mmCIF file of C-alpha atoms and ligand atoms in Angstrom:
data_model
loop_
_atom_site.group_PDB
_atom_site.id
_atom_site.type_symbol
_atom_site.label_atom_id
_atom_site.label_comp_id
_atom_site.label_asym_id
_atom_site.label_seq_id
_atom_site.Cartn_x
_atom_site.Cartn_y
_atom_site.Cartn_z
ATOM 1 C CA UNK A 561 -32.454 92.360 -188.294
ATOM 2 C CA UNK A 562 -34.539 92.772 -185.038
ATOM 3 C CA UNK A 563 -33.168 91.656 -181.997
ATOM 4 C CA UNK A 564 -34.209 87.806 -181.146
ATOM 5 C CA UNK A 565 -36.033 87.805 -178.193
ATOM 6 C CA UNK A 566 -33.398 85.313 -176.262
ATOM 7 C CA UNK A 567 -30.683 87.845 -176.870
ATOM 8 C CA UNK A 568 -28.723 88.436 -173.792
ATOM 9 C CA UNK A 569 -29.155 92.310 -173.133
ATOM 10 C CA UNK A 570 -26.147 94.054 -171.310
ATOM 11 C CA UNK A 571 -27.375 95.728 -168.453
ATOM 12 C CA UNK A 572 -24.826 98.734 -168.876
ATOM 13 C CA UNK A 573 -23.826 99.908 -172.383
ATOM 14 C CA UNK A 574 -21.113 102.550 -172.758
ATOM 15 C CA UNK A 575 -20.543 104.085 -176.014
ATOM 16 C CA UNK A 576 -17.704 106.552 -177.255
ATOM 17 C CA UNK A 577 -19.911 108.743 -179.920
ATOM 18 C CA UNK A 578 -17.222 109.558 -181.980
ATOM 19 C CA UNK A 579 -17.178 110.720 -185.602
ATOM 20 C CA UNK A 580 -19.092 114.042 -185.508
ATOM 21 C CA UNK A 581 -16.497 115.757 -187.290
ATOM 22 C CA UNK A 582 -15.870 114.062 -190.041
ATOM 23 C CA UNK A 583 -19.393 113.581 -191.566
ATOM 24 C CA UNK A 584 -20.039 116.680 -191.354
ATOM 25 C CA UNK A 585 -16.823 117.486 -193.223
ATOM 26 C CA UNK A 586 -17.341 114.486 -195.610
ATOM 27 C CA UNK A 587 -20.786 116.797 -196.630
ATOM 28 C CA UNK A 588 -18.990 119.960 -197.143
ATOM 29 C CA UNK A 589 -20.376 121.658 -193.351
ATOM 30 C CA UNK A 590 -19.352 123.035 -190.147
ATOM 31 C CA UNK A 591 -18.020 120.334 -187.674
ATOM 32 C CA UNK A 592 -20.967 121.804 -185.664
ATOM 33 C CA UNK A 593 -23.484 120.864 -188.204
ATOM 34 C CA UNK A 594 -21.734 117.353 -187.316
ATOM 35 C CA UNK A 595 -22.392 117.455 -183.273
ATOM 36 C CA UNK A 596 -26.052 119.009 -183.937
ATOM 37 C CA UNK A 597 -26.410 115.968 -185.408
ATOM 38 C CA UNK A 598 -24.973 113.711 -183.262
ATOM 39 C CA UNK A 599 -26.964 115.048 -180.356
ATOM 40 C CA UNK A 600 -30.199 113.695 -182.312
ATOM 41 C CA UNK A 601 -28.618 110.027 -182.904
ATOM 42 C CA UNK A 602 -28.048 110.265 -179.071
ATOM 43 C CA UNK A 603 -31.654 111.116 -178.372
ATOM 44 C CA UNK A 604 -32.716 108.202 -181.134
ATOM 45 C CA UNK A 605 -30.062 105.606 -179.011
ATOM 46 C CA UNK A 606 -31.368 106.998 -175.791
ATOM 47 C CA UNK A 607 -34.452 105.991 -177.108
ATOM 48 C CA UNK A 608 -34.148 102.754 -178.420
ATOM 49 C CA UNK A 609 -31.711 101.447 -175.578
ATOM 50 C CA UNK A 610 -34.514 102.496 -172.927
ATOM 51 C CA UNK A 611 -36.789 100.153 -175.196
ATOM 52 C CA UNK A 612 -34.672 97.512 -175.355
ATOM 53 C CA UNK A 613 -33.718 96.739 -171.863
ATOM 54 C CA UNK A 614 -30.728 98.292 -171.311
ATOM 55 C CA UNK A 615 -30.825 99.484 -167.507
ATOM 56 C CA UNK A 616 -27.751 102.098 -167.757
ATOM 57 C CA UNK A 617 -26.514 103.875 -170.645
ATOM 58 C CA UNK A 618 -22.791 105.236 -170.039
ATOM 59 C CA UNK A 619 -22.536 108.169 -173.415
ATOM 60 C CA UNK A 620 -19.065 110.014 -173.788
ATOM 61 C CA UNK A 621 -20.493 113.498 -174.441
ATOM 62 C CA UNK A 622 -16.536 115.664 -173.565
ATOM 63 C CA UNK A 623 -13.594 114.475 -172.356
ATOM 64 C CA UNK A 624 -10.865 115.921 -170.549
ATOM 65 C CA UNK A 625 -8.944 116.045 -174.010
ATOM 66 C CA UNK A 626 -11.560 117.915 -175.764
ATOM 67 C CA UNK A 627 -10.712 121.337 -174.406
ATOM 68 C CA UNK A 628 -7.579 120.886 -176.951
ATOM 69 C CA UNK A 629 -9.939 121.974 -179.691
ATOM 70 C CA UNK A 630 -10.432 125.583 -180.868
ATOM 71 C CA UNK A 631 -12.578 127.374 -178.832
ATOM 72 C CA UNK A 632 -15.286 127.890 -181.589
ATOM 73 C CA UNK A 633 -15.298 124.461 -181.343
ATOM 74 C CA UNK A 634 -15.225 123.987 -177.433
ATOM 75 C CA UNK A 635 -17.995 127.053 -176.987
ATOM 76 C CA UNK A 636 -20.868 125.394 -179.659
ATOM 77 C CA UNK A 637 -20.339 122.189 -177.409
ATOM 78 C CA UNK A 638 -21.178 123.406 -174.354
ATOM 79 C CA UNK A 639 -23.219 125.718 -176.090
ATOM 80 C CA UNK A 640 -25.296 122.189 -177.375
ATOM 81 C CA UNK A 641 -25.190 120.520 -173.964
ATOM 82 C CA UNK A 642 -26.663 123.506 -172.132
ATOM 83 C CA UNK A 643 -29.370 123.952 -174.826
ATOM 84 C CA UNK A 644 -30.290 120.370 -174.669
ATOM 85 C CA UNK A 645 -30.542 120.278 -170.963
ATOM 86 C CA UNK A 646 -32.727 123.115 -170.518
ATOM 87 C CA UNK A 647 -34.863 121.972 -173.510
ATOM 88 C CA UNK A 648 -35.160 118.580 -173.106
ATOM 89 C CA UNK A 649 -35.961 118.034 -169.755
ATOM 90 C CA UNK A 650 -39.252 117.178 -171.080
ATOM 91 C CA UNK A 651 -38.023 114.496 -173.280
ATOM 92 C CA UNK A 652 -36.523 112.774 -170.305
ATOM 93 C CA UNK A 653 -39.583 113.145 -168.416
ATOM 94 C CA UNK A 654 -41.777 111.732 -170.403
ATOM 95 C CA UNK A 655 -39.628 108.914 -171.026
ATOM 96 C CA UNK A 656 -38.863 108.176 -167.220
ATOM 97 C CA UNK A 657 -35.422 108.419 -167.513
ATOM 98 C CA UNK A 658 -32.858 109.409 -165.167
ATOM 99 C CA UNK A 659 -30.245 111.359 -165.706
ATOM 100 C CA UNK A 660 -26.558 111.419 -164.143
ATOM 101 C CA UNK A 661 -23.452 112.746 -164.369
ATOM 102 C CA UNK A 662 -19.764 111.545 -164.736
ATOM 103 C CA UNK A 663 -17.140 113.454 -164.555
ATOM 104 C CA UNK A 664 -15.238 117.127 -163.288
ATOM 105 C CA UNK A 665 -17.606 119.621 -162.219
ATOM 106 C CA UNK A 666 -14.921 122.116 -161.060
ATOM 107 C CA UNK A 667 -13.318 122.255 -164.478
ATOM 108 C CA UNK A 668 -17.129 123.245 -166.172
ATOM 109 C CA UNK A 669 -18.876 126.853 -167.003
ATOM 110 C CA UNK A 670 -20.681 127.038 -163.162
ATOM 111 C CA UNK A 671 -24.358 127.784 -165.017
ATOM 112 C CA UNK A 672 -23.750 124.111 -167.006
ATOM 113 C CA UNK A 673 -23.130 122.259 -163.783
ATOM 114 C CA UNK A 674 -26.193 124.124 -162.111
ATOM 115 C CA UNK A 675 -28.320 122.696 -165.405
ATOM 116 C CA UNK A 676 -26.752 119.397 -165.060
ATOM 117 C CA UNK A 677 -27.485 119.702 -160.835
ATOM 118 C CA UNK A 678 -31.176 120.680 -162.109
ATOM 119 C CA UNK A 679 -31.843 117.873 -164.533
ATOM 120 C CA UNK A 680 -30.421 115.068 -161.817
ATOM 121 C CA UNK A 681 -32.930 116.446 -159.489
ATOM 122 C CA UNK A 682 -35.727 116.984 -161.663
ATOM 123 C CA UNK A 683 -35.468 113.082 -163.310
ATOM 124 C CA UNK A 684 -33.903 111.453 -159.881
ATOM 125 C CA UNK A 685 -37.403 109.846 -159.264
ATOM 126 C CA UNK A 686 -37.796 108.029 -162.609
ATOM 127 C CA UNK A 687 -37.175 104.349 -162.328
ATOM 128 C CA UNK A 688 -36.446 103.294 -166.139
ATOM 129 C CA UNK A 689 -33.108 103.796 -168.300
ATOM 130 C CA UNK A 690 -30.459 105.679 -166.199
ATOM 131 C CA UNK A 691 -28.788 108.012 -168.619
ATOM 132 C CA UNK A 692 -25.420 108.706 -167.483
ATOM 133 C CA UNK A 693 -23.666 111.539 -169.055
ATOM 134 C CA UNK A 694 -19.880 111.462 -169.105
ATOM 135 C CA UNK A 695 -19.000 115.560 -169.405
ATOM 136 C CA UNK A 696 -15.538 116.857 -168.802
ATOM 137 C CA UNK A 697 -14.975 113.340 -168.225
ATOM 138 C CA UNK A 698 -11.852 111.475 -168.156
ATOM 139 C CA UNK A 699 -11.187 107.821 -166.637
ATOM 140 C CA UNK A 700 -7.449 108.820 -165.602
ATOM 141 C CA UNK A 701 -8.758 112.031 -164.202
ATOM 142 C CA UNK A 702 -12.146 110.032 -162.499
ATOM 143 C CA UNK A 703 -9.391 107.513 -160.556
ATOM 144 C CA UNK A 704 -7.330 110.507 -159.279
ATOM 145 C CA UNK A 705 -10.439 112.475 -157.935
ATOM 146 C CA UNK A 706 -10.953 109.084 -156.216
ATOM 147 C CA UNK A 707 -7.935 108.552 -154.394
ATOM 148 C CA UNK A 708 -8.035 111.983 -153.648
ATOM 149 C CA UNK A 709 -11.471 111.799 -151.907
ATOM 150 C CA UNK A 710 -10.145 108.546 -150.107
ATOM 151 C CA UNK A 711 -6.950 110.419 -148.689
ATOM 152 C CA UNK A 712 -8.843 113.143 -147.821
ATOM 153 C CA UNK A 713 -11.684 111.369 -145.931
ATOM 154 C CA UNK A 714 -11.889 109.787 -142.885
ATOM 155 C CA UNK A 715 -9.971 106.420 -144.043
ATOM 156 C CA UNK A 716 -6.989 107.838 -145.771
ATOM 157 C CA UNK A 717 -5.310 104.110 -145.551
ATOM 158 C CA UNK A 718 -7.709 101.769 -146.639
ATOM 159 C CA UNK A 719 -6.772 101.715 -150.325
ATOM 160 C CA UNK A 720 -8.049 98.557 -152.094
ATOM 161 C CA UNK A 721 -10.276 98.252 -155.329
ATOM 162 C CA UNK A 722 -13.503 98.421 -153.234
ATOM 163 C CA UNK A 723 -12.526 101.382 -151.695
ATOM 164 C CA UNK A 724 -11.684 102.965 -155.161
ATOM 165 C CA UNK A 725 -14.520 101.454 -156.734
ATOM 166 C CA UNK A 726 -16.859 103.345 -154.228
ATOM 167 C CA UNK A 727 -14.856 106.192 -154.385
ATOM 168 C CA UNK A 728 -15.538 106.974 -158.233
ATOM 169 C CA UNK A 729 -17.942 109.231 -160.124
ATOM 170 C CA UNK A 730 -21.253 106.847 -159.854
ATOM 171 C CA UNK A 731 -20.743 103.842 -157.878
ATOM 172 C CA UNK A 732 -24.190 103.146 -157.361
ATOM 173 C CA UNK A 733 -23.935 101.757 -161.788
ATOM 174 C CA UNK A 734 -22.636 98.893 -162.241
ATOM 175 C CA UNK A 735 -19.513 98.638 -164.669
ATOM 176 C CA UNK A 736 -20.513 98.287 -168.460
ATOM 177 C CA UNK A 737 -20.831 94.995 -169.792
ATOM 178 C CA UNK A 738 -20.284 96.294 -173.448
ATOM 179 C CA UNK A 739 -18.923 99.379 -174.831
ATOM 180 C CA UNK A 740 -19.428 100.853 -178.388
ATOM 181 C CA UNK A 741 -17.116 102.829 -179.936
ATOM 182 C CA UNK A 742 -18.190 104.398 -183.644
ATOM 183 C CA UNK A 743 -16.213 106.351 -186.470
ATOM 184 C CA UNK A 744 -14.089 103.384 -186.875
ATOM 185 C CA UNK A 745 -10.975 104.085 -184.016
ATOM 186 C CA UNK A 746 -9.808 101.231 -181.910
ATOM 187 C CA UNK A 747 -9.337 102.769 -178.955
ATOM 188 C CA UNK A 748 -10.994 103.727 -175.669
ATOM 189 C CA UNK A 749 -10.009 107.356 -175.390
ATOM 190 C CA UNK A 750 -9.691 107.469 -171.555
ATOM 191 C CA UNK A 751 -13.421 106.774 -171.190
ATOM 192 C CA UNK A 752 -14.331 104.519 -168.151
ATOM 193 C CA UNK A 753 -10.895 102.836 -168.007
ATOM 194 C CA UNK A 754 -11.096 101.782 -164.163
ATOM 195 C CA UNK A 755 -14.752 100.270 -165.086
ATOM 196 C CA UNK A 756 -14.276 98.832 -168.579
ATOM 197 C CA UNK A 757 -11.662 96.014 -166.967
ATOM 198 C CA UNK A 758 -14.266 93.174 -168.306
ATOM 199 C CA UNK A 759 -15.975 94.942 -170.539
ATOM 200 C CA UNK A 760 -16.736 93.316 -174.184
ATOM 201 C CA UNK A 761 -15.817 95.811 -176.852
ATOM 202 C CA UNK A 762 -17.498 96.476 -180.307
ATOM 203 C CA UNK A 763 -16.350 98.526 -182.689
ATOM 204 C CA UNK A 764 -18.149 100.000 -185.433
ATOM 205 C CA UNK A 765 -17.290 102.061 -189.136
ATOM 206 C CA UNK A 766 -20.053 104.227 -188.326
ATOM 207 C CA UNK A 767 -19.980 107.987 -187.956
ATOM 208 C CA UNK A 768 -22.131 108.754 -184.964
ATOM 209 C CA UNK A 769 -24.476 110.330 -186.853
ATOM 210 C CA UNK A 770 -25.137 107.631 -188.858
ATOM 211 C CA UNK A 771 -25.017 105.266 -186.649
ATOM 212 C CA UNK A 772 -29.283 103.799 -185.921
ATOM 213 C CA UNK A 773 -30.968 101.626 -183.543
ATOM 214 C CA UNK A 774 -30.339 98.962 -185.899
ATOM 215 C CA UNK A 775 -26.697 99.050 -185.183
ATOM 216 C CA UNK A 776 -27.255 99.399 -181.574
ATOM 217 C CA UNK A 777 -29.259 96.104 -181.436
ATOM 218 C CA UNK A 778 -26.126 94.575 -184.148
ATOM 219 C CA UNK A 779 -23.853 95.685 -181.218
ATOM 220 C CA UNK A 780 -26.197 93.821 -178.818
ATOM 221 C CA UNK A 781 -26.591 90.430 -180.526
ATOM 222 C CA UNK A 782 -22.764 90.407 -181.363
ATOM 223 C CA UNK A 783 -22.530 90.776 -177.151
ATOM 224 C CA UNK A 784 -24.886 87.932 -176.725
ATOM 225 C CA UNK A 785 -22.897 85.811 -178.528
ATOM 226 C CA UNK A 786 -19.671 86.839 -176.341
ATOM 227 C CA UNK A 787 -18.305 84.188 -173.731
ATOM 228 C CA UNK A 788 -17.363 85.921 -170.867
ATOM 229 C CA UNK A 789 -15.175 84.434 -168.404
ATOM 230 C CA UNK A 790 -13.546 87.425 -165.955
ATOM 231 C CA UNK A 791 -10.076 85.569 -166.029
ATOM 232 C CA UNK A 792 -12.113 82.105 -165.001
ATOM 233 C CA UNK A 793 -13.303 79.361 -167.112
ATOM 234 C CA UNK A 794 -16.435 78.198 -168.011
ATOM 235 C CA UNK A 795 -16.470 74.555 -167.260
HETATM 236 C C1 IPE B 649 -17.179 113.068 -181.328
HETATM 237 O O1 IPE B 649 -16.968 113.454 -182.643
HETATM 238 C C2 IPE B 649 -17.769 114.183 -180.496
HETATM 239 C C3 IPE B 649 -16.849 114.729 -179.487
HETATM 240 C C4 IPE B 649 -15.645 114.310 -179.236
HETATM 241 C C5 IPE B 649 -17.357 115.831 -178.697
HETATM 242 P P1 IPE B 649 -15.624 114.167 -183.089
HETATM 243 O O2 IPE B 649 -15.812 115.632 -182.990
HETATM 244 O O3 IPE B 649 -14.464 113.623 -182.369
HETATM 245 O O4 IPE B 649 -15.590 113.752 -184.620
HETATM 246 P P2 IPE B 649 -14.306 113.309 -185.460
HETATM 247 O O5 IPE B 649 -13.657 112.171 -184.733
HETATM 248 O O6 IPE B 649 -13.433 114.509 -185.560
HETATM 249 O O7 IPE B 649 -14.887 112.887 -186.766
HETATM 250 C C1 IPE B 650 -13.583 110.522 -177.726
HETATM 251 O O1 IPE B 650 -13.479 110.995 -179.013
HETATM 252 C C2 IPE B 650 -14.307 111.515 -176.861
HETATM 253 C C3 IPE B 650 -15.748 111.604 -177.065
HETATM 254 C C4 IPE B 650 -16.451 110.901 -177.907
HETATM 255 C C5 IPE B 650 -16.432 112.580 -176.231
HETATM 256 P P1 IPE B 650 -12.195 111.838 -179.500
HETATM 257 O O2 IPE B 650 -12.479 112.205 -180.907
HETATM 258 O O3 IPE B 650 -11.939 112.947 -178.564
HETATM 259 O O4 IPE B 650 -11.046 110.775 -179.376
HETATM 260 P P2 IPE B 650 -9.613 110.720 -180.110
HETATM 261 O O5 IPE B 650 -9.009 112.085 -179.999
HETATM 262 O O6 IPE B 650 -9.856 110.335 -181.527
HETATM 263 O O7 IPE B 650 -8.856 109.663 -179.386
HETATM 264 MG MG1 MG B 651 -13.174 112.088 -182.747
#
């Protein structure tokens, strides 16, 4: 089913790629074989949001819970995400997009955040899809470095949601209007919880790497069809 052209298209789309693991154990391989794939869904999504309209694209890559795993597991994922930023700048470039970054630098291998530092700079003139990469990222942890940076600045007292809001990882996107979450968990997983306040929320059976452009634009004419009111009414 393609996407009907009056479909209302969110202009920020978060999505928790989870599910990695498990097809890759459902075929017998590696739970690497599992994020080598994912990574190439991501690209296809990348893709296909940029062509649809979408204007930011919010994708949980590592959160601040993912260091629990073993560290064969934690070294081939930053293993993956240093590989693909070094070899794929060119796949950003060509498709004008821009790439950013949520989440801890400090608590990152120093020659990932100088790739991720070289990839903002290298793409921060493109003006289409703004590919924001959540990485070491955790919303609890993203609202503490916040009011840290608040008490520690200039205006230590003027604590209000603006001043938080500002204060986070990228205030310059605005907060998602719909968030995916695949491999069939109900939950948000500490990703963008000061942001996804109003967010719609769609969750799919998928395993990541399954899941296609086709289900992205599902996702997006199930959000068209949402009635959003932000606590207000409509009438
Ligand atoms: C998501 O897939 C990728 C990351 C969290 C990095 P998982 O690795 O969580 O896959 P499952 O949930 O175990 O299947
Ligand atoms: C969420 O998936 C994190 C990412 C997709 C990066 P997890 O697999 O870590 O989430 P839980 O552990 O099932 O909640
Ligand atoms: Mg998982």
């Amino acid at each position: 089913m393609a996407l009907e052209q009056s479909a209302l298209i969110p202009a920020h789309v978060g999505i928790i790629m989870d599910g990695n693991g498990r097809w890759a154990t459902q075929r017998g391989l590696p739970r690497s074989e599992g994020h080598r794939q994912g990574l190439e869904t991501a690209k296809k999504i990348v893709l296909a949001a940029s062509r649809v309209g979408i204007r930011y694209l919010s994708l949980y890559a590592f959160s601040t819970e993912n260091w629990k795993r073993t560290s064969d597991e934690v070294g081939f994922l930053m293993g993956l995400i240093k590989h693909h930023l070094r070899s794929e700048l060119d796949f950003y470039k060509r498709n004008g997009i821009r790439i950013v970054h949520s989440g801890d630098p400090t608590g990152l291998p120093q020659d990932i955040v100088r790739d991720i530092r070289d990839v903002e700079t290298a793409t921060a003139h493109f003006d289409g899809l703004v590919l924001n990469m959540a990485i070491n990222y955790g919303g609890r942890d993203e609202i503490v470095r916040a009011v840290r940076r608040i008490a520690q600045g200039p205006n230590p007292g003027a604590l209000d949601a603006a001043a938080i809001a500002a204060a986070l990882d990228r205030p310059d996107i605005p907060d998602p209007d719909l968030i995916i979450r695949t491999g069939g968990e109900y939950r948000l997983s500490n990703f963008l919880l000061w942001e996804s306040a109003y967010s719609e929320l769609f969750f799919s059976d998928a395993l990541w790497p399954d899941f296609s452009s086709l289900d992205l634009e599902g996702a997006i004419a199930d959000f068209s069809r949402r009635e959003r009111r932000f606590g207000g009414h409509n009438e």
